Amino acid sequence: EPEVTQTPSHQVTQMGQEVILRCVPISNHLYFYWYRQILGQKVEFLVSFYNNEISEKSEIFDDQFSVERPDGSNFTLKIRSTKLEDSAMYFCASSTSGFSTDTQYFGPGTRLTVL
Amino acid sequence: GQQVMQIPQYQHVQEGEDFTTYCNSSTTLSNIQWYKQRPGGHPVFLIQLVKSGEVKKQKRLTFQFGEAKKNSSLHITATQTTDVGTYFCAEVTNTGNQFYFGTGTSLTVIP
C-alpha cells in the first residue's frame, strides 16, 4: 500500500538555524499538508498546498515558515530561524483531492528538537 | 482558529470494559473524521461521518454524528490492549483544505 514518507525521522538543530523537513507524498495525490504536534498536545494544522501554491494556512504558519515542491515528488517545509518553541513532531499528509470528504494520509513524522 | 473539544482528555479502563470519547464543536460541521494515533506513531484515519445522525460501525468501534452536526462520539465495546492510543476527531472546513483536530482522548487499557 502506498504511503507518505518523511525524512529525517529526527532532526536536532541549534536555535536560529534553518531546517528543511522533507516529505514524499503518495504519488497520485494532489493536495499536501503540514501539521505539527507539540509533545503531548493535539495535532495542529500549519498549511495546505495545491498546484504549486499555498491553499490555506493557519496563524502558526508565519513568515518563518515556507513550503515548496521543488520537483515532482518532494514536498518540503522550511523553518528559516528556528526557535525553541518550534520543537515538535512535524507530520506531512496528502490526499487525492481537496474535497472535505477526502481522507488524509499521514507520514510517520519528523521529530524536530531545537536546542 | 476553530476549537474542537474532546472529553475526556484521559481514560484508563480495564481490558474488556467499554470506552467512549466525545467530540464537541461550537459550529455546525460539514463532516467529521476520526483518527487514531498509537504512542509514538502518526495519526491514522479511522472513519468519516457526513450525514446528520449518521452511525457507522467498524467491528467493536461505533461512530456517531449528532443530529445537529455539532458533536460526535466514538464508542469502543470490550476494549483490548491493541486499542491503546489517542483518538482524535477532526473537523474539516468546507473547502477541505484545513483540518482542525480535537484535543484528543488518550486511552490506556489495563490488562
GROMACS .gro file of C-alpha atoms in nm:
model
  226
    1GLU     CA    1   0.000   0.000   0.000
    2PRO     CA    2   0.142   0.340  -0.093
    3GLU     CA    3   0.243   0.560   0.196
    4VAL     CA    4   0.373   0.904   0.276
    5THR     CA    5   0.739   0.911   0.372
    6GLN     CA    6   0.929   1.175   0.565
    7THR     CA    7   1.297   1.245   0.625
    8PRO     CA    8   1.473   1.276   0.852
    9SER     CA    9   1.296   1.094   1.131
   10HIS     CA   10   1.471   1.312   1.387
   11GLN     CA   11   1.639   1.649   1.339
   12VAL     CA   12   1.836   1.828   1.607
   13THR     CA   13   1.930   2.190   1.546
   14GLN     CA   14   2.056   2.497   1.725
   15MET     CA   15   1.824   2.790   1.783
   16GLY     CA   16   1.844   3.035   1.494
   17GLN     CA   17   1.941   2.774   1.238
   18GLU     CA   18   1.740   2.693   0.929
   19VAL     CA   19   1.590   2.348   0.887
   20ILE     CA   20   1.424   2.177   0.594
   21LEU     CA   21   1.191   1.889   0.654
   22ARG     CA   22   1.120   1.664   0.360
   23CYS     CA   23   0.818   1.464   0.259
   24VAL     CA   24   0.730   1.241  -0.033
   25PRO     CA   25   0.351   1.233  -0.067
   26ILE     CA   26   0.163   0.944  -0.223
   27SER     CA   27   0.226   0.967  -0.595
   28ASN     CA   28  -0.124   1.029  -0.732
   29HIS     CA   29  -0.222   1.272  -0.456
   30LEU     CA   30  -0.270   1.638  -0.540
   31TYR     CA   31  -0.309   1.807  -0.202
   32PHE     CA   32  -0.034   1.825   0.055
   33TYR     CA   33  -0.035   1.935   0.415
   34TRP     CA   34   0.194   2.004   0.705
   35TYR     CA   35   0.093   1.966   1.067
   36ARG     CA   36   0.282   1.991   1.390
   37GLN     CA   37   0.227   1.824   1.724
   38ILE     CA   38   0.398   1.953   2.032
   39LEU     CA   39   0.469   1.668   2.271
   40GLY     CA   40   0.153   1.556   2.446
   41GLN     CA   41  -0.069   1.801   2.263
   42LYS     CA   42  -0.308   1.790   1.972
   43VAL     CA   43  -0.222   1.791   1.605
   44GLU     CA   44  -0.220   2.146   1.468
   45PHE     CA   45  -0.274   2.241   1.105
   46LEU     CA   46   0.002   2.451   0.950
   47VAL     CA   47  -0.057   2.473   0.577
   48SER     CA   48  -0.218   2.311   0.275
   49PHE     CA   49  -0.068   2.319  -0.072
   50TYR     CA   50  -0.213   2.257  -0.416
   51ASN     CA   51  -0.099   2.325  -0.768
   52ASN     CA   52   0.232   2.468  -0.651
   53GLU     CA   53   0.084   2.725  -0.420
   54ILE     CA   54  -0.040   2.757  -0.068
   55SER     CA   55  -0.410   2.689  -0.044
   56GLU     CA   56  -0.468   2.773   0.320
   57LYS     CA   57  -0.250   2.842   0.620
   58SER     CA   58  -0.302   2.878   0.992
   59GLU     CA   59  -0.192   3.152   1.229
   60ILE     CA   60   0.105   2.936   1.326
   61PHE     CA   61   0.242   2.946   0.971
   62ASP     CA   62   0.414   3.286   0.988
   63ASP     CA   63   0.694   3.435   0.782
   64GLN     CA   64   0.946   3.196   0.936
   65PHE     CA   65   0.782   2.906   0.756
   66SER     CA   66   0.773   2.828   0.387
   67VAL     CA   67   0.677   2.530   0.176
   68GLU     CA   68   0.792   2.417  -0.160
   69ARG     CA   69   0.750   2.138  -0.409
   70PRO     CA   70   1.095   2.151  -0.567
   71ASP     CA   71   1.034   1.858  -0.801
   72GLY     CA   72   0.765   1.611  -0.892
   73SER     CA   73   0.790   1.406  -0.577
   74ASN     CA   74   0.918   1.606  -0.279
   75PHE     CA   75   0.728   1.849  -0.060
   76THR     CA   76   0.934   2.047   0.188
   77LEU     CA   77   0.877   2.262   0.494
   78LYS     CA   78   1.144   2.517   0.575
   79ILE     CA   79   1.181   2.697   0.903
   80ARG     CA   80   1.416   2.990   0.850
   81SER     CA   81   1.533   3.069   1.200
   82THR     CA   82   1.427   2.805   1.447
   83LYS     CA   83   1.308   2.891   1.795
   84LEU     CA   84   1.292   2.670   2.100
   85GLU     CA   85   0.914   2.657   2.070
   86ASP     CA   86   0.943   2.505   1.722
   87SER     CA   87   1.042   2.177   1.886
   88ALA     CA   88   0.766   1.937   1.790
   89MET     CA   89   0.673   1.646   1.571
   90TYR     CA   90   0.603   1.760   1.217
   91PHE     CA   91   0.369   1.549   1.009
   92CYS     CA   92   0.323   1.566   0.636
   93ALA     CA   93  -0.004   1.443   0.486
   94SER     CA   94  -0.150   1.409   0.141
   95SER     CA   95  -0.489   1.347  -0.015
   96THR     CA   96  -0.615   1.273  -0.363
   97SER     CA   97  -0.823   1.588  -0.381
   98GLY     CA   98  -0.906   1.884  -0.162
   99PHE     CA   99  -1.264   1.780  -0.101
  100SER     CA  100  -1.371   1.796   0.261
  101THR     CA  101  -1.476   1.432   0.241
  102ASP     CA  102  -1.132   1.316   0.138
  103THR     CA  103  -0.905   1.111   0.363
  104GLN     CA  104  -0.566   1.243   0.459
  105TYR     CA  105  -0.277   1.000   0.478
  106PHE     CA  106  -0.013   1.094   0.729
  107GLY     CA  107   0.358   1.028   0.714
  108PRO     CA  108   0.550   0.894   1.013
  109GLY     CA  109   0.666   1.241   1.112
  110THR     CA  110   0.993   1.422   1.177
  111ARG     CA  111   1.080   1.500   1.534
  112LEU     CA  112   1.243   1.842   1.545
  113THR     CA  113   1.444   1.932   1.853
  114VAL     CA  114   1.568   2.288   1.882
  115LEU     CA  115   1.844   2.343   2.139
  116GLY     CA  116  -0.887   2.915   1.489
  117GLN     CA  117  -1.174   2.678   1.541
  118GLN     CA  118  -1.187   2.481   1.863
  119VAL     CA  119  -1.296   2.122   1.870
  120MET     CA  120  -1.315   1.994   2.224
  121GLN     CA  121  -1.292   1.633   2.323
  122ILE     CA  122  -1.372   1.471   2.653
  123PRO     CA  123  -1.235   1.306   2.846
  124GLN     CA  124  -0.871   1.401   2.800
  125TYR     CA  125  -0.755   1.073   2.951
  126GLN     CA  126  -0.930   0.744   3.014
  127HIS     CA  127  -0.800   0.435   3.188
  128VAL     CA  128  -1.009   0.122   3.151
  129GLN     CA  129  -0.972  -0.243   3.240
  130GLU     CA  130  -0.945  -0.469   2.940
  131GLY     CA  131  -1.295  -0.574   2.842
  132GLU     CA  132  -1.462  -0.254   2.959
  133ASP     CA  133  -1.625  -0.013   2.718
  134PHE     CA  134  -1.487   0.329   2.627
  135THR     CA  135  -1.643   0.641   2.481
  136THR     CA  136  -1.493   0.970   2.371
  137TYR     CA  137  -1.697   1.275   2.278
  138CYS     CA  138  -1.618   1.550   2.035
  139ASN     CA  139  -1.796   1.886   2.051
  140SER     CA  140  -1.785   2.188   1.824
  141SER     CA  141  -1.939   2.530   1.865
  142THR     CA  142  -2.020   2.540   1.494
  143THR     CA  143  -2.207   2.311   1.259
  144LEU     CA  144  -1.969   2.072   1.090
  145SER     CA  145  -1.979   1.976   0.726
  146ASN     CA  146  -1.826   1.644   0.818
  147ILE     CA  147  -1.605   1.492   1.083
  148GLN     CA  148  -1.325   1.242   1.068
  149TRP     CA  149  -1.179   1.022   1.339
  150TYR     CA  150  -0.813   0.928   1.369
  151LYS     CA  151  -0.615   0.702   1.598
  152GLN     CA  152  -0.259   0.774   1.700
  153ARG     CA  153  -0.064   0.499   1.868
  154PRO     CA  154   0.205   0.607   2.118
  155GLY     CA  155   0.500   0.734   1.915
  156GLY     CA  156   0.307   0.696   1.592
  157HIS     CA  157   0.126   0.913   1.344
  158PRO     CA  158  -0.248   0.975   1.302
  159VAL     CA  159  -0.424   0.702   1.109
  160PHE     CA  160  -0.764   0.759   0.953
  161LEU     CA  161  -1.047   0.555   1.103
  162ILE     CA  162  -1.371   0.685   0.958
  163GLN     CA  163  -1.562   0.981   0.824
  164LEU     CA  164  -1.915   1.092   0.911
  165VAL     CA  165  -2.107   1.323   0.682
  166LYS     CA  166  -2.480   1.293   0.743
  167SER     CA  167  -2.679   1.422   1.038
  168GLY     CA  168  -2.742   1.140   1.286
  169GLU     CA  169  -2.514   0.903   1.096
  170VAL     CA  170  -2.394   0.590   1.276
  171LYS     CA  171  -2.112   0.375   1.142
  172LYS     CA  172  -1.957   0.063   1.286
  173GLN     CA  173  -1.617  -0.096   1.247
  174LYS     CA  174  -1.607  -0.420   1.442
  175ARG     CA  175  -1.604  -0.308   1.807
  176LEU     CA  176  -1.598   0.065   1.720
  177THR     CA  177  -1.918   0.265   1.679
  178PHE     CA  178  -1.908   0.620   1.549
  179GLN     CA  179  -2.197   0.862   1.570
  180PHE     CA  180  -2.262   1.208   1.429
  181GLY     CA  181  -2.508   1.424   1.616
  182GLU     CA  182  -2.837   1.531   1.468
  183ALA     CA  183  -2.729   1.895   1.474
  184LYS     CA  184  -2.387   1.801   1.332
  185LYS     CA  185  -2.214   1.974   1.620
  186ASN     CA  186  -2.095   1.670   1.807
  187SER     CA  187  -1.973   1.321   1.751
  188SER     CA  188  -1.877   1.019   1.955
  189LEU     CA  189  -1.662   0.710   1.930
  190HIS     CA  190  -1.755   0.408   2.138
  191ILE     CA  191  -1.537   0.101   2.176
  192THR     CA  192  -1.701  -0.214   2.308
  193ALA     CA  193  -1.496  -0.457   2.516
  194THR     CA  194  -1.162  -0.280   2.487
  195GLN     CA  195  -0.844  -0.470   2.409
  196THR     CA  196  -0.482  -0.374   2.472
  197THR     CA  197  -0.448  -0.306   2.098
  198ASP     CA  198  -0.694  -0.018   2.139
  199VAL     CA  199  -0.436   0.183   2.333
  200GLY     CA  200  -0.365   0.522   2.179
  201THR     CA  201  -0.502   0.870   2.140
  202TYR     CA  202  -0.825   0.916   1.949
  203PHE     CA  203  -0.873   1.245   1.769
  204CYS     CA  204  -1.174   1.381   1.593
  205ALA     CA  205  -1.101   1.624   1.313
  206GLU     CA  206  -1.327   1.895   1.185
  207VAL     CA  207  -1.291   1.968   0.818
  208THR     CA  208  -1.357   2.306   0.662
  209ASN     CA  209  -1.595   2.323   0.370
  210THR     CA  210  -1.306   2.384   0.135
  211GLY     CA  211  -1.146   2.066   0.259
  212ASN     CA  212  -0.815   2.240   0.298
  213GLN     CA  213  -0.798   2.277   0.674
  214PHE     CA  214  -0.837   2.007   0.931
  215TYR     CA  215  -0.891   2.112   1.291
  216PHE     CA  216  -0.803   1.831   1.520
  217GLY     CA  217  -0.971   1.791   1.853
  218THR     CA  218  -0.779   1.788   2.175
  219GLY     CA  219  -0.776   1.408   2.173
  220THR     CA  220  -0.859   1.139   2.424
  221SER     CA  221  -0.575   0.921   2.542
  222LEU     CA  222  -0.691   0.567   2.611
  223THR     CA  223  -0.500   0.333   2.838
  224VAL     CA  224  -0.617  -0.026   2.861
  225ILE     CA  225  -0.506  -0.217   3.168
  226PRO     CA  226  -0.467  -0.591   3.103
   0.00000   0.00000   0.00000
